[in-house]
Amino acid sequence: MLRTHNCGELRLADAGKEVTLAGWVQRVRDRGGILWVDLRDRYGITQLILEEGTADPALIDTVRGLGREFVVKATGKVKEREAKNDKLPTGDIEIDTTAVEVLNKAKVPPFLIEEETDGGEDLRMKYRYLDLRRGPVRRNLELKHKMAFETRQFLNAQSFLEIETPVLLKSTPEGARDFLVPSRMNPGEFYALPQSPQTFKQLLMVAGYDRYYQIVKCFRDEDLRADRQPEFTQIDCEMSFVDREDVLNTFEGLVRHLFRTVLGQEVGEFPRMPYSEAMSKYGIDKPDIRFGMEMSELNRVAQNKGFNVFDEAELVVGINAEGCADYTRKQLDGLTNWVKRPQIGAKGLVYVKCNEDGSYKSSVDKFFGQEDLKQWADELHAKPGDLLLVLSGEKDKTRKQMGELRLKMGTELGLRDPKVFKPLWVVDFPLLEYDEESGRYHAMHHPFTSPYKEDLDKLTDAPGEVRANAYDMVLNGVEVGGGSIRIHDRAMQQLMFKHLGFSDEEAKEQFGFLMDAFEYGAPPHGGIAFGLDRLCAVFSGVESIRDFIPFPKNTSGRDVMLDSPSKIEPEQLTDLHIKVDIRKEDKS
């Protein structure tokens, strides 16, 4: 080994020891007669010290020639620091340096490799190998490592087996877009990279491996945002001979274990909330329950008063922003403009100030009197000093718009503390949802989710009312996991495919292997998959999962460090039996 210790482990108890460290030069401070070097590795920072008149002049010259990010080996004796640094674990000691060897020189990095950097996101992504040296990024990856380690510890203790499933699969029409891989040995045919190991883990249940898990890479060719990447990591799990409560209790246990071992915290109850309640009270199927501000329908008290905007609406809905009656006109105009953005899509916003003297002031005083506005306030449980915010329109769209406004107000009012954790299960999702563009029903989760038995008679006449035996775990307004009890018999699976618009031939071509397997003794089974990167982000109180992926893609799905995706040589395309029609631009 080139070193006896790392740069994060030496303490005052080590004083007097002769040690050798190796790492990267974070900075050199030259105060004339004394030089200090901050030497950094993955474990921390240790200060080296050299004094003119005591240290070898050649050594002093070597150290003065060091630049940022030079890789060096340093030898010396541990001693107590005169000016201690309580911000560093090694801040009580320094190394009285007797030798420094430059192992490799470095160009001046394009940004500061420190806790706070001057590098923008694009620059740091281009030089990601340098960004990975920074403390915040390193700590994120250490957290992800610990989350994966503790997940394995918990599931192994629960008799789960970690089993790998294939990466080259068959493309299926349901779900997000697949990433496709051409087959050289099978001209004109393609593999797909897995969006999840769903069918394979069900086949493992048929095979008798009643408790399976895998920490697995998955791929989805979809538009990116803060909580999405083309490739991401799932904690994928499946169990046999279980019902919904068995699955929920098992994985509540996993999440409690992660909070306890990773964050040193205990979390409270995991309430169960039906999908219909989540949508009516919060306007979203992943509600943030760290704060109240629940939505209330106002149709009964706000319609038929001559205000056409409300009278013609399918839904009039409001929230109560407690203590916000002192919002200025500028603030209210800002909220109105915010909900009218294309991303939200509302046509306007109505407000009511509940004044301290018991009167009301609204943006629609022309249409509603004091008694009318008092009814609104009563519906929203408002008191003097509160602010009512009201939207109207088509039911589903208006609920979602108000759900977004609720989250914005929660953020503005400091009600979404990232250090407070409130989990819940959202259950009883619709089995199917209608897609206007394709003109047919699609599975809200996936086509292998079982319906509630008591709802089966609605499949033909009212398919949108059939509930799924599905569940999502939501943590602080983020869906961190989702799963369901699966269909496990051929007849039911065929019926499901029929209602999803598959012909018998299409169902057999796409999923015949699974339906055939169900005829050989498939047990009742169900499971769940957690987004490991999302879990890490919520645990850390950040929005972007990119912070927990060593080499992420940017918002355009590109790796700017590798400059990929990239064009392929014609010879490679020929080997893959792919013809590309490259036509010269018409200059005319």
Coordinates of C-alpha atoms in Angstrom, one line a residue:
M1 CA 0.0 0.0 0.0
L2 CA 1.2 3.5 -0.8
R3 CA -0.4 4.8 2.4
T4 CA -0.6 3.8 6.0
H5 CA -3.8 5.7 6.7
N6 CA -6.5 7.6 4.8
C7 CA -7.1 11.3 5.0
G8 CA -10.2 11.0 7.2
E9 CA -9.1 8.7 10.1
L10 CA -6.3 10.3 12.1
R11 CA -7.2 11.8 15.5
L12 CA -5.4 13.3 18.5
A13 CA -4.9 9.9 19.9
D14 CA -2.6 9.2 16.9
A15 CA -0.2 12.1 17.8
G16 CA 3.4 11.0 17.5
K17 CA 2.8 8.4 14.9
E18 CA 4.8 8.3 11.7
V19 CA 2.3 8.1 8.8
T20 CA 2.1 8.1 5.0
L21 CA -1.0 9.6 3.3
A22 CA -1.9 9.7 -0.4
G23 CA -4.5 11.8 -2.1
W24 CA -5.3 15.0 -4.1
V25 CA -4.1 18.5 -3.3
Q26 CA -7.2 20.6 -2.5
R27 CA -5.3 23.7 -1.9
V28 CA -1.8 25.1 -0.8
R29 CA -1.6 28.0 1.6
D30 CA 1.7 29.8 1.7
R31 CA 2.3 32.3 4.5
G32 CA 6.0 32.9 3.8
G33 CA 7.6 30.9 6.6
I34 CA 4.9 28.3 6.9
L35 CA 3.1 26.2 4.2
W36 CA -0.1 24.3 4.7
V37 CA -1.5 21.7 2.3
D38 CA -5.0 20.3 2.5
L39 CA -4.8 16.7 1.3
R40 CA -8.0 15.1 0.3
D41 CA -9.2 11.6 -0.5
R42 CA -12.5 9.8 -0.4
Y43 CA -12.5 9.7 3.4
G44 CA -11.8 13.3 4.2
I45 CA -9.1 16.0 4.4
T46 CA -5.9 16.1 6.5
Q47 CA -3.7 19.2 6.8
L48 CA 0.0 18.9 6.1
I49 CA 2.4 21.6 7.5
L50 CA 5.9 22.5 6.6
E51 CA 8.0 25.3 8.2
E52 CA 11.0 27.0 6.5
G53 CA 14.1 26.5 8.6
T54 CA 12.9 23.1 9.7
A55 CA 11.9 21.4 6.5
D56 CA 14.3 20.5 3.7
P57 CA 14.5 23.5 1.3
A58 CA 14.1 21.1 -1.6
L59 CA 10.9 19.8 0.0
I60 CA 9.6 23.4 0.5
D61 CA 10.2 24.0 -3.2
T62 CA 8.4 20.8 -4.2
V63 CA 5.4 21.9 -2.1
R64 CA 5.3 25.4 -3.5
G65 CA 5.2 23.8 -6.9
L66 CA 2.0 21.8 -6.2
G67 CA -1.2 22.7 -8.0
R68 CA -4.8 21.9 -7.3
E69 CA -5.6 18.2 -7.8
F70 CA -2.0 17.0 -8.0
V71 CA -1.8 13.4 -6.8
V72 CA 0.8 13.2 -4.0
K73 CA 2.1 10.9 -1.3
A74 CA 3.2 12.6 1.9
T75 CA 5.0 11.2 4.9
G76 CA 5.4 12.8 8.4
K77 CA 4.5 12.7 12.0
V78 CA 1.0 13.4 13.5
K79 CA 0.9 16.3 15.9
E80 CA -1.7 18.5 17.6
R81 CA -2.8 21.6 15.7
E82 CA -2.4 24.9 17.4
A83 CA -5.4 26.4 15.6
K84 CA -8.0 23.6 15.6
N85 CA -10.7 23.3 13.0
D86 CA -13.9 22.0 14.5
K87 CA -15.5 21.7 11.0
L88 CA -13.2 18.8 10.1
P89 CA -13.2 15.4 11.9
T90 CA -9.4 15.6 11.5
G91 CA -9.3 19.2 12.7
D92 CA -7.4 18.5 15.9
I93 CA -4.3 17.3 14.1
E94 CA -1.9 18.0 11.3
I95 CA 1.1 16.2 9.7
D96 CA 4.5 17.6 10.3
T97 CA 5.7 16.7 6.8
T98 CA 9.1 15.2 6.1
A99 CA 8.6 14.0 2.5
V100 CA 6.3 14.6 -0.5
E101 CA 6.3 12.7 -3.7
V102 CA 4.3 13.8 -6.7
L103 CA 2.6 10.8 -8.1
N104 CA 0.8 12.6 -10.9
K105 CA 0.5 16.3 -12.0
A106 CA -2.9 17.7 -12.9
K107 CA -4.2 20.5 -15.1
V108 CA -6.1 23.3 -13.4
P109 CA -9.6 21.9 -13.0
P110 CA -12.4 23.8 -14.8
F111 CA -14.3 24.4 -11.5
L112 CA -13.5 24.4 -7.8
I113 CA -13.6 20.9 -6.3
E114 CA -14.9 21.9 -2.9
E115 CA -18.2 21.7 -0.9
E116 CA -19.5 24.7 -2.7
T117 CA -18.3 24.9 -6.3
D118 CA -18.4 27.6 -9.0
G119 CA -19.1 25.1 -11.7
G120 CA -22.5 25.1 -13.5
E121 CA -24.4 21.9 -14.0
D122 CA -23.5 21.4 -17.6
L123 CA -19.8 21.9 -16.9
R124 CA -19.9 19.5 -13.9
M125 CA -21.6 16.9 -16.0
K126 CA -19.0 17.2 -18.7
Y127 CA -16.2 16.6 -16.1
R128 CA -18.3 14.3 -13.9
Y129 CA -15.2 12.4 -12.8
L130 CA -14.0 15.7 -11.2
D131 CA -17.4 16.5 -9.7
L132 CA -17.4 13.0 -8.1
R133 CA -14.5 14.1 -6.0
R134 CA -16.6 16.7 -4.2
G135 CA -17.9 16.0 -0.8
P136 CA -21.6 16.4 -1.5
V137 CA -21.6 14.1 -4.4
R138 CA -19.5 11.5 -2.6
R139 CA -21.9 11.6 0.4
N140 CA -24.8 11.0 -2.0
L141 CA -23.2 7.9 -3.4
E142 CA -22.3 6.7 0.1
L143 CA -25.9 7.1 1.1
K144 CA -27.1 5.1 -1.9
H145 CA -24.5 2.4 -1.0
K146 CA -25.8 2.2 2.5
M147 CA -29.5 2.1 1.4
A148 CA -28.7 -0.8 -0.9
F149 CA -26.6 -2.6 1.7
E150 CA -29.3 -2.2 4.4
T151 CA -32.0 -3.3 1.9
R152 CA -30.1 -6.5 1.3
Q153 CA -29.6 -7.0 5.1
F154 CA -33.4 -6.7 5.8
L155 CA -34.6 -8.8 2.9
N156 CA -32.0 -11.5 3.4
A157 CA -33.2 -11.8 7.0
Q158 CA -36.8 -12.2 5.7
S159 CA -35.8 -15.3 3.6
F160 CA -35.8 -13.4 0.2
L161 CA -33.5 -14.6 -2.5
E162 CA -31.6 -12.2 -4.7
I163 CA -31.9 -13.5 -8.2
E164 CA -30.8 -11.8 -11.5
T165 CA -33.2 -11.6 -14.4
P166 CA -32.3 -11.0 -18.1
V167 CA -31.4 -7.6 -19.5
L168 CA -32.2 -8.4 -23.2
L169 CA -36.0 -8.9 -23.3
K170 CA -38.9 -8.8 -25.7
S171 CA -40.5 -5.4 -26.5
T172 CA -44.2 -5.0 -25.3
P173 CA -46.7 -2.3 -26.3
E174 CA -47.7 -1.4 -22.7
G175 CA -46.0 1.2 -20.5
A176 CA -43.3 3.7 -21.5
R177 CA -41.3 3.4 -24.7
D178 CA -38.6 0.7 -24.7
F179 CA -35.0 1.1 -25.5
L180 CA -34.4 -1.3 -28.4
V181 CA -31.3 -3.4 -29.2
P182 CA -30.9 -4.8 -32.7
S183 CA -29.9 -8.5 -33.0
R184 CA -27.1 -9.2 -35.4
M185 CA -27.8 -13.0 -35.4
N186 CA -31.5 -12.5 -36.0
P187 CA -31.8 -9.9 -38.9
G188 CA -34.6 -7.4 -38.5
E189 CA -35.4 -8.4 -34.9
F190 CA -34.8 -6.5 -31.7
Y191 CA -34.4 -7.0 -28.0
A192 CA -35.7 -4.5 -25.5
L193 CA -34.0 -3.3 -22.4
P194 CA -36.2 -4.0 -19.3
Q195 CA -38.5 -1.3 -18.0
S196 CA -38.8 -3.6 -15.0
P197 CA -38.3 -7.4 -14.5
Q198 CA -42.1 -7.8 -14.0
T199 CA -42.9 -10.9 -16.0
F200 CA -39.7 -12.7 -14.9
K201 CA -40.4 -12.2 -11.2
Q202 CA -43.9 -13.6 -11.8
L203 CA -42.3 -16.6 -13.5
L204 CA -40.0 -17.0 -10.5
M205 CA -43.2 -17.2 -8.3
V206 CA -44.5 -20.0 -10.7
A207 CA -41.2 -21.7 -10.3
G208 CA -41.6 -21.8 -6.5
Y209 CA -39.1 -19.1 -5.4
D210 CA -41.6 -17.5 -3.1
R211 CA -39.5 -14.5 -2.0
Y212 CA -37.5 -12.8 -4.6
Y213 CA -35.7 -9.5 -4.8
Q214 CA -33.2 -7.8 -7.0
I215 CA -31.5 -4.4 -7.0
V216 CA -31.7 -3.9 -10.7
K217 CA -31.1 -1.4 -13.5
C218 CA -34.2 -0.5 -15.5
F219 CA -34.6 1.6 -18.7
R220 CA -37.4 3.8 -20.0
D221 CA -37.2 5.9 -23.1
E222 CA -39.4 8.8 -21.8
D223 CA -39.1 12.6 -21.5
L224 CA -36.9 13.5 -18.6
R225 CA -37.4 15.7 -15.5
A226 CA -35.9 15.9 -12.0
D227 CA -37.1 12.6 -10.8
R228 CA -36.6 10.7 -14.1
Q229 CA -33.5 9.3 -15.9
P230 CA -33.3 6.9 -18.9
E231 CA -31.6 4.4 -16.7
F232 CA -32.4 4.1 -13.0
T233 CA -32.2 1.5 -10.1
Q234 CA -35.1 -0.4 -8.6
I235 CA -35.5 -2.5 -5.5
D236 CA -37.7 -5.1 -7.2
C237 CA -39.5 -7.6 -5.0
E238 CA -42.2 -10.4 -5.3
M239 CA -43.8 -12.7 -2.8
S240 CA -46.1 -15.8 -3.1
F241 CA -49.0 -16.9 -1.0
V242 CA -49.7 -13.4 0.2
D243 CA -52.5 -10.8 0.2
R244 CA -52.2 -7.1 0.1
E245 CA -51.7 -6.6 3.8
D246 CA -48.9 -9.1 3.9
V247 CA -47.0 -7.1 1.2
L248 CA -47.7 -3.7 2.8
N249 CA -46.6 -4.9 6.3
T250 CA -43.4 -6.5 4.9
F251 CA -42.3 -3.4 3.1
E252 CA -43.4 -1.0 5.8
G253 CA -40.8 -3.0 7.8
L254 CA -38.2 -2.4 5.1
V255 CA -38.7 1.3 5.0
R256 CA -38.7 1.5 8.8
H257 CA -35.4 -0.4 8.8
L258 CA -33.9 2.0 6.3
F259 CA -35.0 5.1 8.3
R260 CA -33.6 3.5 11.5
T261 CA -30.2 2.3 10.1
V262 CA -29.5 5.0 7.5
L263 CA -31.0 8.2 9.1
G264 CA -31.2 7.0 12.8
Q265 CA -34.9 8.0 12.8
E266 CA -38.2 6.3 13.6
V267 CA -41.1 7.0 11.4
G268 CA -44.7 7.1 12.5
E269 CA -47.8 5.3 11.1
F270 CA -48.3 4.5 7.4
P271 CA -51.9 5.5 6.9
R272 CA -53.9 3.9 4.1
M273 CA -55.6 6.4 1.8
P274 CA -58.0 5.4 -1.1
Y275 CA -57.1 6.9 -4.5
S276 CA -60.5 8.6 -4.6
E277 CA -59.8 10.4 -1.3
A278 CA -56.3 11.4 -2.4
M279 CA -57.7 13.0 -5.6
S280 CA -60.7 14.7 -3.9
K281 CA -58.7 16.1 -0.9
Y282 CA -55.2 16.7 -2.5
G283 CA -55.8 16.7 -6.3
I284 CA -52.9 14.2 -6.8
D285 CA -52.4 10.5 -6.3
K286 CA -49.2 11.1 -4.3
P287 CA -50.2 13.6 -1.7
D288 CA -47.8 15.3 0.6
I289 CA -49.4 14.9 4.1
R290 CA -46.8 16.9 6.0
F291 CA -49.3 19.7 6.0
G292 CA -53.1 20.1 5.8
M293 CA -54.7 22.6 3.5
E294 CA -57.0 20.0 2.1
M295 CA -59.3 20.8 -0.8
S296 CA -63.0 21.2 -0.4
E297 CA -65.7 21.2 -3.1
L298 CA -67.7 24.5 -3.1
N299 CA -70.3 23.7 -5.8
R300 CA -73.2 23.8 -3.4
V301 CA -72.4 27.3 -2.0
A302 CA -70.7 28.9 -5.0
Q303 CA -72.9 28.0 -8.0
N304 CA -76.1 29.5 -9.2
K305 CA -75.2 33.0 -8.1
G306 CA -74.9 34.6 -11.6
F307 CA -71.1 34.1 -11.8
N308 CA -70.8 32.2 -15.1
V309 CA -67.3 31.0 -14.5
F310 CA -68.5 29.0 -11.5
D311 CA -72.0 28.2 -12.8
E312 CA -70.7 26.5 -16.0
A313 CA -67.9 24.6 -14.2
E314 CA -68.1 20.9 -13.4
L315 CA -66.1 21.6 -10.1
V316 CA -65.5 24.6 -7.9
V317 CA -62.9 23.8 -5.3
G318 CA -60.9 25.8 -2.7
I319 CA -58.1 25.6 -0.2
N320 CA -57.5 27.6 3.0
A321 CA -54.1 29.2 3.3
E322 CA -54.1 29.8 7.0
G323 CA -52.8 33.2 8.2
C324 CA -52.3 34.6 4.6
A325 CA -55.0 37.3 4.6
D326 CA -52.3 39.9 4.5
Y327 CA -51.1 38.8 1.1
T328 CA -50.6 41.9 -1.1
R329 CA -52.2 42.5 -4.5
K330 CA -48.7 41.8 -6.0
Q331 CA -48.5 38.4 -4.3
L332 CA -52.1 37.5 -5.3
D333 CA -51.4 38.6 -8.9
G334 CA -48.2 36.4 -8.8
L335 CA -50.3 33.4 -7.7
T336 CA -52.8 34.1 -10.5
N337 CA -50.1 34.3 -13.1
W338 CA -48.6 31.1 -11.7
V339 CA -51.7 29.0 -12.1
K340 CA -52.3 30.4 -15.6
R341 CA -48.9 29.1 -16.8
P342 CA -49.2 26.4 -19.5
Q343 CA -47.8 23.8 -17.1
I344 CA -50.8 24.4 -14.7
G345 CA -53.4 25.5 -17.2
A346 CA -55.9 27.3 -15.0
K347 CA -57.9 30.2 -16.6
G348 CA -57.8 32.3 -13.4
L349 CA -57.8 32.4 -9.6
V350 CA -60.4 33.7 -7.2
Y351 CA -59.4 34.7 -3.7
V352 CA -61.2 35.6 -0.5
K353 CA -59.5 37.4 2.4
C354 CA -61.0 36.6 5.8
N355 CA -60.4 39.9 7.6
E356 CA -59.7 40.2 11.3
D357 CA -63.0 42.0 11.9
G358 CA -65.0 39.1 10.6
S359 CA -65.7 40.7 7.1
Y360 CA -64.6 39.3 3.8
K361 CA -62.9 40.8 0.8
S362 CA -62.8 38.9 -2.5
S363 CA -61.9 39.3 -6.1
V364 CA -65.6 38.5 -7.0
D365 CA -67.4 40.9 -4.6
K366 CA -69.6 41.9 -7.6
F367 CA -71.2 38.5 -7.6
F368 CA -71.1 37.3 -4.0
G369 CA -72.1 39.0 -0.8
Q370 CA -70.8 38.7 2.7
E371 CA -73.1 35.9 3.6
D372 CA -72.1 33.9 0.5
L373 CA -68.4 34.3 1.3
K374 CA -69.0 33.3 4.9
Q375 CA -70.5 30.0 3.6
W376 CA -67.3 29.5 1.6
A377 CA -65.2 30.2 4.7
D378 CA -67.3 27.7 6.7
E379 CA -66.8 25.0 4.1
L380 CA -63.0 25.5 4.3
H381 CA -63.0 25.9 8.1
A382 CA -61.4 29.3 7.8
K383 CA -61.0 31.9 10.6
P384 CA -60.1 35.6 10.6
G385 CA -56.7 36.1 9.0
D386 CA -57.0 33.2 6.5
L387 CA -56.9 33.4 2.7
L388 CA -59.2 31.3 0.5
L389 CA -58.0 30.3 -3.0
V390 CA -60.6 29.0 -5.4
L391 CA -60.3 27.4 -8.9
S392 CA -63.1 26.1 -11.2
G393 CA -63.5 24.1 -14.4
E394 CA -63.5 20.5 -15.6
K395 CA -63.3 18.2 -12.5
D396 CA -60.1 16.2 -13.1
K397 CA -58.1 19.1 -14.5
T398 CA -59.2 21.5 -11.8
R399 CA -58.3 19.0 -9.0
K400 CA -54.8 18.6 -10.5
Q401 CA -54.4 22.4 -10.8
M402 CA -55.5 22.9 -7.2
G403 CA -53.2 20.1 -6.1
E404 CA -50.3 21.9 -7.7
L405 CA -51.3 25.2 -6.1
R406 CA -51.6 23.5 -2.7
L407 CA -48.0 22.3 -3.0
K408 CA -46.8 25.7 -4.0
M409 CA -48.5 27.3 -1.0
G410 CA -47.1 24.6 1.3
T411 CA -43.6 25.4 0.0
E412 CA -44.0 29.2 0.3
L413 CA -45.3 28.8 3.8
G414 CA -42.4 26.5 4.9
L415 CA -44.8 23.6 5.6
R416 CA -42.7 21.0 3.6
D417 CA -39.8 20.5 5.9
P418 CA -37.4 18.0 4.2
K419 CA -36.3 16.7 7.6
V420 CA -39.9 15.7 8.5
F421 CA -41.1 12.4 6.9
K422 CA -44.7 11.4 6.5
P423 CA -45.3 8.1 4.6
L424 CA -48.6 6.7 3.5
W425 CA -50.0 4.0 1.3
V426 CA -52.4 5.1 -1.6
V427 CA -54.6 2.1 -2.3
D428 CA -57.7 1.2 -4.4
F429 CA -56.5 2.7 -7.7
P430 CA -58.7 2.4 -10.8
L431 CA -57.8 -0.7 -12.7
L432 CA -58.1 1.0 -16.1
E433 CA -57.9 4.6 -17.3
Y434 CA -59.3 5.8 -20.6
D435 CA -56.9 7.4 -23.1
E436 CA -58.6 9.9 -25.4
E437 CA -55.8 9.8 -28.0
S438 CA -55.9 6.0 -28.6
G439 CA -59.6 5.7 -27.9
R440 CA -59.3 2.8 -25.5
Y441 CA -58.6 1.8 -21.9
H442 CA -55.1 1.3 -20.6
A443 CA -53.9 -0.4 -17.4
M444 CA -53.2 2.3 -14.8
H445 CA -50.4 0.3 -13.4
H446 CA -49.7 -2.7 -15.7
P447 CA -51.8 -5.4 -17.3
F448 CA -50.9 -8.1 -14.7
T449 CA -52.6 -6.2 -11.8
S450 CA -55.6 -8.1 -10.4
P451 CA -59.0 -6.4 -10.1
Y452 CA -61.1 -6.5 -7.0
K453 CA -63.3 -9.6 -7.2
E454 CA -66.4 -7.6 -6.1
D455 CA -65.9 -5.3 -9.1
L456 CA -65.5 -7.9 -11.8
D457 CA -69.2 -7.5 -12.9
K458 CA -68.4 -3.9 -13.9
L459 CA -65.6 -4.8 -16.4
T460 CA -67.9 -4.8 -19.3
D461 CA -70.4 -2.0 -18.6
A462 CA -68.3 0.4 -16.4
P463 CA -64.6 -0.5 -16.8
G464 CA -63.5 2.8 -15.4
E465 CA -65.1 2.0 -12.0
V466 CA -63.2 -1.3 -11.5
R467 CA -60.7 -1.0 -8.6
A468 CA -57.2 -2.5 -8.8
N469 CA -55.6 -4.5 -6.0
A470 CA -52.7 -2.0 -6.3
Y471 CA -50.8 0.2 -3.9
D472 CA -48.2 3.0 -4.0
M473 CA -46.0 4.0 -1.2
V474 CA -45.8 7.8 -1.0
L475 CA -43.2 9.7 1.1
N476 CA -43.4 13.5 1.4
G477 CA -45.4 13.8 -1.8
V478 CA -43.1 11.5 -3.8
E479 CA -44.1 8.1 -5.1
V480 CA -41.2 6.0 -3.9
G481 CA -42.7 2.6 -4.6
G482 CA -45.6 0.8 -6.2
G483 CA -47.0 -2.6 -6.7
S484 CA -50.0 -4.9 -6.8
I485 CA -51.4 -8.3 -6.2
R486 CA -51.0 -10.0 -9.5
I487 CA -53.4 -12.0 -11.7
H488 CA -52.3 -15.7 -11.4
D489 CA -54.7 -17.6 -13.6
R490 CA -54.9 -17.8 -17.4
A491 CA -58.6 -17.0 -17.8
M492 CA -58.4 -13.8 -15.8
Q493 CA -55.3 -12.7 -17.6
Q494 CA -56.9 -13.3 -21.0
L495 CA -60.0 -11.3 -19.8
M496 CA -57.7 -8.5 -18.8
F497 CA -56.0 -8.4 -22.2
K498 CA -59.3 -8.4 -23.9
H499 CA -60.4 -5.3 -22.0
L500 CA -57.2 -3.6 -22.9
G501 CA -57.9 -4.1 -26.6
F502 CA -55.6 -7.1 -27.3
S503 CA -56.9 -9.7 -29.7
D504 CA -56.3 -13.3 -28.6
E505 CA -53.5 -13.5 -31.2
E506 CA -51.8 -10.4 -30.0
A507 CA -52.1 -11.5 -26.3
K508 CA -50.6 -14.9 -27.2
E509 CA -47.8 -13.3 -29.3
Q510 CA -46.8 -10.8 -26.6
F511 CA -47.5 -12.7 -23.4
G512 CA -48.2 -16.3 -24.3
F513 CA -45.3 -17.6 -22.3
L514 CA -46.7 -16.1 -19.1
M515 CA -50.3 -17.4 -19.7
D516 CA -48.8 -20.8 -20.5
A517 CA -46.9 -20.7 -17.2
F518 CA -50.1 -20.0 -15.3
E519 CA -51.5 -23.4 -16.4
Y520 CA -48.7 -25.2 -14.4
G521 CA -49.7 -24.2 -10.9
A522 CA -49.2 -20.5 -10.4
P523 CA -49.5 -19.5 -6.7
P524 CA -51.3 -16.3 -5.6
H525 CA -48.6 -13.6 -5.6
G526 CA -47.9 -9.9 -5.4
G527 CA -45.0 -7.5 -5.1
I528 CA -43.6 -4.1 -5.2
A529 CA -40.7 -2.1 -6.7
F530 CA -39.1 0.9 -5.1
G531 CA -37.1 3.5 -6.9
L532 CA -33.8 3.4 -5.1
D533 CA -32.6 6.8 -6.5
R534 CA -35.9 8.4 -5.5
L535 CA -35.7 7.0 -2.0
C536 CA -32.2 8.4 -1.7
A537 CA -33.4 11.8 -2.9
V538 CA -36.3 11.9 -0.4
F539 CA -34.0 10.8 2.5
S540 CA -31.7 13.6 1.5
G541 CA -34.4 16.3 1.0
V542 CA -33.5 17.0 -2.6
E543 CA -35.7 16.8 -5.8
S544 CA -33.3 15.5 -8.4
I545 CA -32.3 11.8 -8.6
R546 CA -29.3 12.7 -10.8
D547 CA -27.5 13.6 -7.6
F548 CA -27.5 9.9 -6.7
I549 CA -26.4 8.5 -10.1
P550 CA -22.6 8.4 -10.7
F551 CA -22.8 9.2 -14.4
P552 CA -26.3 10.7 -15.2
K553 CA -27.8 11.9 -18.4
N554 CA -28.8 15.6 -18.9
T555 CA -32.4 16.8 -19.5
S556 CA -31.9 15.9 -23.2
G557 CA -31.0 12.3 -22.4
R558 CA -27.4 12.9 -23.3
D559 CA -24.2 11.9 -21.5
V560 CA -22.2 15.1 -22.2
M561 CA -19.0 13.5 -20.8
L562 CA -19.0 10.7 -23.3
D563 CA -21.0 12.6 -25.9
S564 CA -23.5 9.9 -26.3
P565 CA -25.8 8.8 -27.9
S566 CA -23.5 9.0 -30.9
K567 CA -23.6 8.0 -34.6
I568 CA -22.6 4.5 -35.6
E569 CA -20.2 3.5 -38.3
P570 CA -21.8 2.3 -41.5
E571 CA -20.0 -1.1 -41.1
Q572 CA -21.7 -1.7 -37.7
L573 CA -25.1 -0.9 -39.1
T574 CA -24.5 -3.3 -42.0
D575 CA -23.6 -6.0 -39.5
L576 CA -26.9 -5.3 -37.7
H577 CA -28.8 -5.5 -41.0
I578 CA -30.0 -1.9 -40.6
K579 CA -30.3 0.3 -43.6
V580 CA -30.1 4.1 -43.2
D581 CA -31.2 6.3 -46.0
I582 CA -28.8 9.3 -45.9
R583 CA -29.9 11.8 -48.5
K584 CA -27.9 14.8 -49.3
E585 CA -29.5 18.1 -48.5
D586 CA -31.3 19.7 -51.5
K587 CA -29.3 22.9 -52.2
S588 CA -31.8 24.1 -54.7

